[in-house]
């Protein structure tokens, strides 16, 4: 329901990582760090232009949550 597409002008990319972090903070997965969960679920929260961007994003930008968040926001 809350997928980020970056189609509408009122969708701001800096809000989306906070949404995902809040969502992922509601559960814990055994043997997974919070960063691993965020990285694994991030692409599931994207659609449209934002998902296309993620698919073409260089692999070295998605090694950590902080790297991915910074690149996504910029």
Tab-separated table of C-alpha atoms in Angstrom:
chain	number	residue	atom	x	y	z
A	1	UNK	CA	0.000	0.000	0.000
A	2	UNK	CA	2.798	2.450	0.861
A	3	UNK	CA	5.129	1.770	-2.052
A	4	UNK	CA	7.311	4.622	-3.222
A	5	UNK	CA	7.159	5.376	-6.949
A	6	UNK	CA	8.516	8.933	-7.266
A	7	UNK	CA	5.800	9.731	-9.752
A	8	UNK	CA	3.866	12.347	-7.830
A	9	UNK	CA	5.479	15.670	-6.914
A	10	UNK	CA	4.380	15.227	-3.286
A	11	UNK	CA	6.495	12.059	-2.866
A	12	UNK	CA	9.738	13.000	-1.172
A	13	UNK	CA	12.493	10.373	-1.149
A	14	UNK	CA	13.853	11.401	2.257
A	15	UNK	CA	10.610	10.283	3.962
A	16	UNK	CA	10.579	6.757	2.568
A	17	UNK	CA	13.638	5.343	4.427
A	18	UNK	CA	12.111	6.547	7.715
A	19	UNK	CA	8.826	4.830	6.829
A	20	UNK	CA	10.635	1.567	6.099
A	21	UNK	CA	12.770	1.779	9.244
A	22	UNK	CA	9.653	2.363	11.367
A	23	UNK	CA	7.896	-0.546	9.691
A	24	UNK	CA	10.839	-2.909	10.149
A	25	UNK	CA	11.139	-1.800	13.767
A	26	UNK	CA	7.847	-3.545	14.509
A	27	UNK	CA	9.375	-7.024	14.200
A	28	UNK	CA	12.632	-8.946	14.602
A	29	UNK	CA	13.884	-11.832	12.495
A	30	UNK	CA	16.020	-14.475	14.110
A	31	UNK	CA	19.640	-14.443	12.941
A	32	UNK	CA	19.185	-11.193	10.949
A	33	UNK	CA	20.442	-7.742	11.829
A	34	UNK	CA	18.176	-4.729	11.428
A	35	UNK	CA	20.313	-3.589	8.471
A	36	UNK	CA	19.932	-6.957	6.731
A	37	UNK	CA	16.154	-6.758	7.076
A	38	UNK	CA	16.079	-3.182	5.753
A	39	UNK	CA	18.271	-4.081	2.778
A	40	UNK	CA	16.222	-7.163	1.917
A	41	UNK	CA	12.856	-5.415	2.138
A	42	UNK	CA	13.757	-2.075	0.575
A	43	UNK	CA	13.089	-3.082	-3.029
A	44	UNK	CA	9.735	-4.559	-1.985
A	45	UNK	CA	8.602	-1.050	-1.007
A	46	UNK	CA	9.359	0.490	-4.397
A	47	UNK	CA	7.413	0.653	-7.632
A	48	UNK	CA	7.578	2.486	-10.946
A	49	UNK	CA	10.482	4.866	-11.471
A	50	UNK	CA	11.898	4.203	-8.009
A	51	UNK	CA	12.026	0.438	-8.608
A	52	UNK	CA	13.658	0.996	-12.006
A	53	UNK	CA	16.286	3.153	-10.289
A	54	UNK	CA	16.948	0.434	-7.688
A	55	UNK	CA	17.342	-2.284	-10.319
A	56	UNK	CA	19.987	-0.242	-12.141
A	57	UNK	CA	21.707	0.926	-8.950
A	58	UNK	CA	25.378	-0.148	-8.747
A	59	UNK	CA	25.858	-3.043	-6.311
A	60	UNK	CA	28.472	-1.183	-4.262
A	61	UNK	CA	25.837	1.380	-3.219
A	62	UNK	CA	23.667	-1.227	-1.507
A	63	UNK	CA	26.170	-2.928	0.787
A	64	UNK	CA	24.874	-1.167	3.896
A	65	UNK	CA	21.600	0.467	4.848
A	66	UNK	CA	23.310	3.830	5.385
A	67	UNK	CA	24.860	3.747	1.900
A	68	UNK	CA	21.592	2.778	0.260
A	69	UNK	CA	19.643	5.404	2.202
A	70	UNK	CA	22.089	8.180	1.253
A	71	UNK	CA	22.103	7.253	-2.429
A	72	UNK	CA	18.325	6.896	-2.519
A	73	UNK	CA	17.722	10.282	-0.938
A	74	UNK	CA	20.171	12.036	-3.250
